[in-house]
Amino acid sequence: MSEILGLFNYWVFVLLMVIGFYAVIAKPNLIKKLLGLSIFQAAVFLLFISMGKVDGGTAPIIQNGNWDAVFSNPLPQVLILTAIVVGISTLALGLAIVVRIKEAYGTIEEIDAIASGEATQLQQDSGESKQ
Amino acid sequence: MSLASQLPALQVAVPMLTAPLVALLRDSHLSWAAAFAASAMSFVLAIAITGQVIGGETLVYHMGGWAPPFGISLYIDELSALLLLIITGAATLTLLAGRGSLEEQVGEARMPLFLAAWLLTLAGLAGIVVSGDAFNIFVFMEISSLATYILVSGGPQRRALTAVFKYLITGTVGATFYLIGVGMVYMMTGTLNIADMEVRLAEVSDRNVVYVAAGFITIGLALKAAIFPLHAWMPNAYTFAPHIVTAFIAACSTKVSLYVLLRLDFFVFQKNLVDHELQFAYLLMPLAVIGILYGSIAAIFEQNLKRILAFSSVAQIGYILLGASLISVAGFTAAVLHFFNHALAKTALFLAVACLGLQFAKMRLEDLRGVGRSMPWTLAAFAGAGLSLIGVPGTAGFVSKWALIGAAMEKGAPGAALVALILFSSLLAVVYVWRIVEVTWFGHGGEQAKAAGGGPITEAPLWILTMTWVAVLANFWFGFDSSLPMQLASSSAEEFLRHQP
Amino acid sequence: MIELFGVFLLALAVITAIGVVQARNLFAGVMLMGIFSLLMAATFFLLDAADVALTEAAVGAGISTVLMLSALALSGAEEKARSRSRILALIVVTVTAATVIYATFEKPRLGDPNAPVQQHVAPWYFDMTQEAIEIPNVVTAVLSSFRGYDTLGEVIVVFTAGIGVLFLIGAAAPKGRASPSQGDLPVGLKHHQPIRVVGKLAIPFILLFAFYVQFHGEYSPGGGFQAGALFAAAIILYGMLEGEATALSIIPAPVLFAMSAGGALLFGGVGVVCMLLGGNFLQYDVLLAGSPVGAQQMGIIAIELGVGITVAGTLLSIFFAFATRDQS
């Protein structure tokens, strides 16, 4: 039982990673892609925080001057604090780009197809102007 | 503490802390002056650092005074110094050349924010190169990526937005893959410091986790370095970015990811994992070969000048990778030389594109027919840098291709096939460069297609033209006397290969 | 028992994540994403990561939900197209998943005190915090001193995002009453008296909590990030209740931007001062002659303040940039 529970968090990390990654690749809606990216990143947070846990430990904040208690590892927590902030920064920038795309194209779906269609359109236009 | 010992920290801190000041300055002239001063200062610092490390010295700097592996340390050897020269040199030259072009393409009102992003890109890239800590590299990777997205999104066409969105998604997935890989190595070793990882990984090198970690790091960085077949984000990002931005990032941003890949793979994994150098070679050499052929052929069939050069970059990244995947001192030297020489050629080429961009809104080849007659200096510069891209003797490009051929020859029969490939792909480069030269000098009927107003096409302003020629002449100078890059390249190759088991 | 509760939370998180991906209505997707973040925050709390839990709740469930909703208001809330290239995506993710699961079997088990992660640098951080910094929150000690350079980098990332959003969708300009397109439409939630009264009652407490988290971060979970996010949340709440224009008349956009740049400069400035006093970049020991421990604490308080100011200023700039963008 504990053998399975001991790896459970890592399997959830894999599942969440896969769910988020799938949304990033397969969903054509740009907001959906960003949601998927957030899930993907949250999975990584879980990976790091799980590896820092110590059985019977507490949060690495010393209470009543007792430095000898069992504490979980502070370093992964510090790294993930950074990663969370990086995540929200990327999300904010991504959303700003989505808003601009919506204003420029009128849609946030299948934007690749529209953009490459525009390229063909351009070539046709220039072809006409040649004659 | 003397100033000389503070150089590694200053290399990052100067552009990084000038950026908020630049953003606060409301005036586009003042912020340009501040941005240029910080950029030029970084270049001077890079030269000073190169002076300190040349000859085999390694600079280690303890951030916050905490020794590694507990604190974050900076670690600068000759390869880092070479990359610093490329990054700060490209940033300074393109910024100096590109003021007019940027004001036209980005607009004066948004210029302070844009220049802050420029400095942050510079600070982020420099921060990656000098860092000796795997997680710290992730943080600076994100600074440089976010700032680069801002620079690319400044492009005047609306397709810049879709290109940058794709870049953002790919870049974030790549960085997150890298973070997963670093997390797994940390899980097995308990350290984030690269030098310490190298030592501690030996005990656990037989675990699957470590191989999977190496895989995640390689794929994540390959995405960011636009290694074939993970290059899909790159041609559009280069094409729709403002021309000066393309000149800057084409010179250094993918190379920095490649640098991190080489650094981690050679220092941490190849030493500890059994046969990992063969895995590295067997995975990356085919990709390099296909990337060279695919990039060169795709460049031949492209209709847009910037896309031609972007696909050529896919091929050039292949050359660097090919050299590194030979796993020999000669091969690594060639790869490092090509870092430098390709940056020289691409900066010059994209600066020439920026000169054209002052006259033409779009870079379609058919619009550029016969433009060489109106803008002879620009197109002559383009042709000169094109020679270096092809690798004609007498140019910088020749030096690295010659080194690569020499390294391939060491490998016997398969090496001969690689030599044939290099020669063939150089012929392909002749084809796509010649096509541009032919259209621009000997084509007819394109002059009417000038997009901005109906006036006659005139030569680019003297200032940007001078800077473009500085870049072109640098290609010839380093083709004539390549001792500086050669020395940095060969001794960093020896250092990297020393980490072989 | 507590382990089973953790399993339950993570199972819920997986289900919620699937719900986020499957939701055709993006509004529902964003709300589910908020719940997902709360579940993750609870999990982090169970795993002894109080600081991370607080941040994930404030940033993941709070601020990012608000930003997502503001963006949806501008970009439309319905997902129209179906997934494409499903097969390829499934292949890619299955291969990734299989590789990682293959790797997990040789990972140290959850909570194993002998895992390599717990051995090498981790004990050193406890010893050195006790010896050289003397603050109870070891996470804060690592964050702001031992790895303070990462934290400076992260503040710069936030600042970069702020620049990017302003570059892309413009500095926030007050509209509301002045804007003709707004007309007689209710601004904010002014006409919903109960929400308004209760909401406004909450604001001073959130602000108070933000300041507590800022200045008590050395002793309990918290610090600049969490405080900045909470401060921003209080102002955002005010803006939602009273209209963005009113909120911006209290803290104008240029002030927010100055905060965003100023906090980063304060942090970096501390680093430079350390250099001028003869130390390395961010080596706080040298700030006070004769008292390295006091100097460490002083440095930590100063840089945490810089973090808080930048995070609050940037998150608010970003929020107002979205909220006041013309929807036409």
mmCIF file of N, CA and C in Angstrom, chain A residues 95-130:
data_model
loop_
_atom_site.group_PDB
_atom_site.id
_atom_site.type_symbol
_atom_site.label_atom_id
_atom_site.label_comp_id
_atom_site.label_asym_id
_atom_site.label_seq_id
_atom_site.Cartn_x
_atom_site.Cartn_y
_atom_site.Cartn_z
ATOM 1 N N LEU A 95 -2.075 36.268 -22.477
ATOM 2 C CA LEU A 95 -3.435 36.802 -22.580
ATOM 3 C C LEU A 95 -3.443 38.126 -23.341
ATOM 4 N N ALA A 96 -2.421 38.954 -23.104
ATOM 5 C CA ALA A 96 -2.368 40.240 -23.818
ATOM 6 C C ALA A 96 -2.233 39.993 -25.316
ATOM 7 N N ILE A 97 -1.440 38.988 -25.696
ATOM 8 C CA ILE A 97 -1.304 38.677 -27.120
ATOM 9 C C ILE A 97 -2.636 38.176 -27.677
ATOM 10 N N VAL A 98 -3.336 37.335 -26.878
ATOM 11 C CA VAL A 98 -4.634 36.823 -27.335
ATOM 12 C C VAL A 98 -5.604 37.981 -27.592
ATOM 13 N N VAL A 99 -5.622 38.958 -26.671
ATOM 14 C CA VAL A 99 -6.534 40.097 -26.846
ATOM 15 C C VAL A 99 -6.208 40.824 -28.149
ATOM 16 N N ARG A 100 -4.913 41.020 -28.403
ATOM 17 C CA ARG A 100 -4.527 41.697 -29.650
ATOM 18 C C ARG A 100 -4.902 40.867 -30.883
ATOM 19 N N ILE A 101 -4.739 39.547 -30.787
ATOM 20 C CA ILE A 101 -5.099 38.695 -31.924
ATOM 21 C C ILE A 101 -6.588 38.797 -32.195
ATOM 22 N N LYS A 102 -7.373 38.777 -31.117
ATOM 23 C CA LYS A 102 -8.827 38.911 -31.274
ATOM 24 C C LYS A 102 -9.163 40.229 -31.979
ATOM 25 N N GLU A 103 -8.489 41.295 -31.568
ATOM 26 C CA GLU A 103 -8.786 42.600 -32.187
ATOM 27 C C GLU A 103 -8.352 42.632 -33.644
ATOM 28 N N ALA A 104 -7.245 41.941 -33.949
ATOM 29 C CA ALA A 104 -6.716 42.016 -35.306
ATOM 30 C C ALA A 104 -7.440 41.067 -36.252
ATOM 31 N N TYR A 105 -7.851 39.914 -35.755
ATOM 32 C CA TYR A 105 -8.422 38.891 -36.633
ATOM 33 C C TYR A 105 -9.915 38.662 -36.388
ATOM 34 N N GLY A 106 -10.437 39.103 -35.237
ATOM 35 C CA GLY A 106 -11.842 38.867 -34.931
ATOM 36 C C GLY A 106 -12.127 37.483 -34.396
ATOM 37 N N THR A 107 -11.131 36.667 -34.224
ATOM 38 C CA THR A 107 -11.348 35.329 -33.681
ATOM 39 C C THR A 107 -10.079 34.857 -32.974
ATOM 40 N N ILE A 108 -10.265 33.874 -32.075
ATOM 41 C CA ILE A 108 -9.082 33.275 -31.460
ATOM 42 C C ILE A 108 -9.094 31.766 -31.683
ATOM 43 N N GLU A 109 -9.781 31.331 -32.744
ATOM 44 C CA GLU A 109 -9.839 29.904 -33.062
ATOM 45 C C GLU A 109 -9.071 29.656 -34.350
ATOM 46 N N GLU A 110 -8.417 28.504 -34.444
ATOM 47 C CA GLU A 110 -7.793 28.069 -35.695
ATOM 48 C C GLU A 110 -6.956 29.170 -36.314
ATOM 49 N N ILE A 111 -6.218 29.876 -35.471
ATOM 50 C CA ILE A 111 -5.568 31.082 -35.937
ATOM 51 C C ILE A 111 -4.448 30.747 -36.922
ATOM 52 N N ASP A 112 -3.894 29.557 -36.780
ATOM 53 C CA ASP A 112 -2.837 29.133 -37.709
ATOM 54 C C ASP A 112 -3.364 29.076 -39.129
ATOM 55 N N ALA A 113 -4.547 28.430 -39.253
ATOM 56 C CA ALA A 113 -5.130 28.268 -40.575
ATOM 57 C C ALA A 113 -5.413 29.631 -41.195
ATOM 58 N N ILE A 114 -5.973 30.538 -40.387
ATOM 59 C CA ILE A 114 -6.292 31.866 -40.922
ATOM 60 C C ILE A 114 -5.017 32.581 -41.357
ATOM 61 N N ALA A 115 -4.007 32.494 -40.495
ATOM 62 C CA ALA A 115 -2.776 33.219 -40.807
ATOM 63 C C ALA A 115 -2.108 32.666 -42.067
ATOM 64 N N SER A 116 -2.126 31.334 -42.223
ATOM 65 C CA SER A 116 -1.465 30.817 -43.428
ATOM 66 C C SER A 116 -2.345 31.070 -44.651
ATOM 67 N N GLY A 117 -3.699 31.082 -44.440
ATOM 68 C CA GLY A 117 -4.574 31.465 -45.538
ATOM 69 C C GLY A 117 -4.248 32.871 -46.006
ATOM 70 N N GLU A 118 -3.947 33.720 -45.019
ATOM 71 C CA GLU A 118 -3.578 35.099 -45.350
ATOM 72 C C GLU A 118 -2.322 35.129 -46.223
ATOM 73 N N ALA A 119 -1.398 34.208 -45.938
ATOM 74 C CA ALA A 119 -0.169 34.165 -46.725
ATOM 75 C C ALA A 119 -0.481 33.831 -48.180
ATOM 76 N N THR A 120 -1.367 32.813 -48.382
ATOM 77 C CA THR A 120 -1.741 32.464 -49.761
ATOM 78 C C THR A 120 -2.418 33.642 -50.422
ATOM 79 N N GLN A 121 -3.304 34.277 -49.633
ATOM 80 C CA GLN A 121 -4.021 35.442 -50.136
ATOM 81 C C GLN A 121 -3.030 36.499 -50.631
ATOM 82 N N LEU A 122 -1.997 36.717 -49.819
ATOM 83 C CA LEU A 122 -0.997 37.726 -50.174
ATOM 84 C C LEU A 122 -0.322 37.377 -51.489
ATOM 85 N N GLN A 123 -0.016 36.077 -51.625
ATOM 86 C CA GLN A 123 0.660 35.682 -52.853
ATOM 87 C C GLN A 123 -0.244 35.893 -54.051
ATOM 88 N N GLN A 124 -1.553 35.586 -53.853
ATOM 89 C CA GLN A 124 -2.483 35.796 -54.956
ATOM 90 C C GLN A 124 -2.575 37.277 -55.294
ATOM 91 N N ASP A 125 -2.662 38.099 -54.246
ATOM 92 C CA ASP A 125 -2.742 39.548 -54.477
ATOM 93 C C ASP A 125 -1.559 40.038 -55.296
ATOM 94 N N SER A 126 -0.399 39.588 -54.862
ATOM 95 C CA SER A 126 0.777 40.090 -55.559
ATOM 96 C C SER A 126 0.806 39.528 -56.977
ATOM 97 N N GLY A 127 0.271 38.301 -57.139
ATOM 98 C CA GLY A 127 0.199 37.730 -58.472
ATOM 99 C C GLY A 127 -0.668 38.582 -59.375
ATOM 100 N N GLU A 128 -1.811 39.078 -58.814
ATOM 101 C CA GLU A 128 -2.695 39.907 -59.634
ATOM 102 C C GLU A 128 -2.041 41.223 -59.995
ATOM 103 N N SER A 129 -1.357 41.806 -59.008
ATOM 104 C CA SER A 129 -0.787 43.124 -59.273
ATOM 105 C C SER A 129 0.311 43.048 -60.333
ATOM 106 N N LYS A 130 0.781 41.822 -60.549
ATOM 107 C CA LYS A 130 1.840 41.668 -61.539
ATOM 108 C C LYS A 130 1.313 41.916 -62.953
#
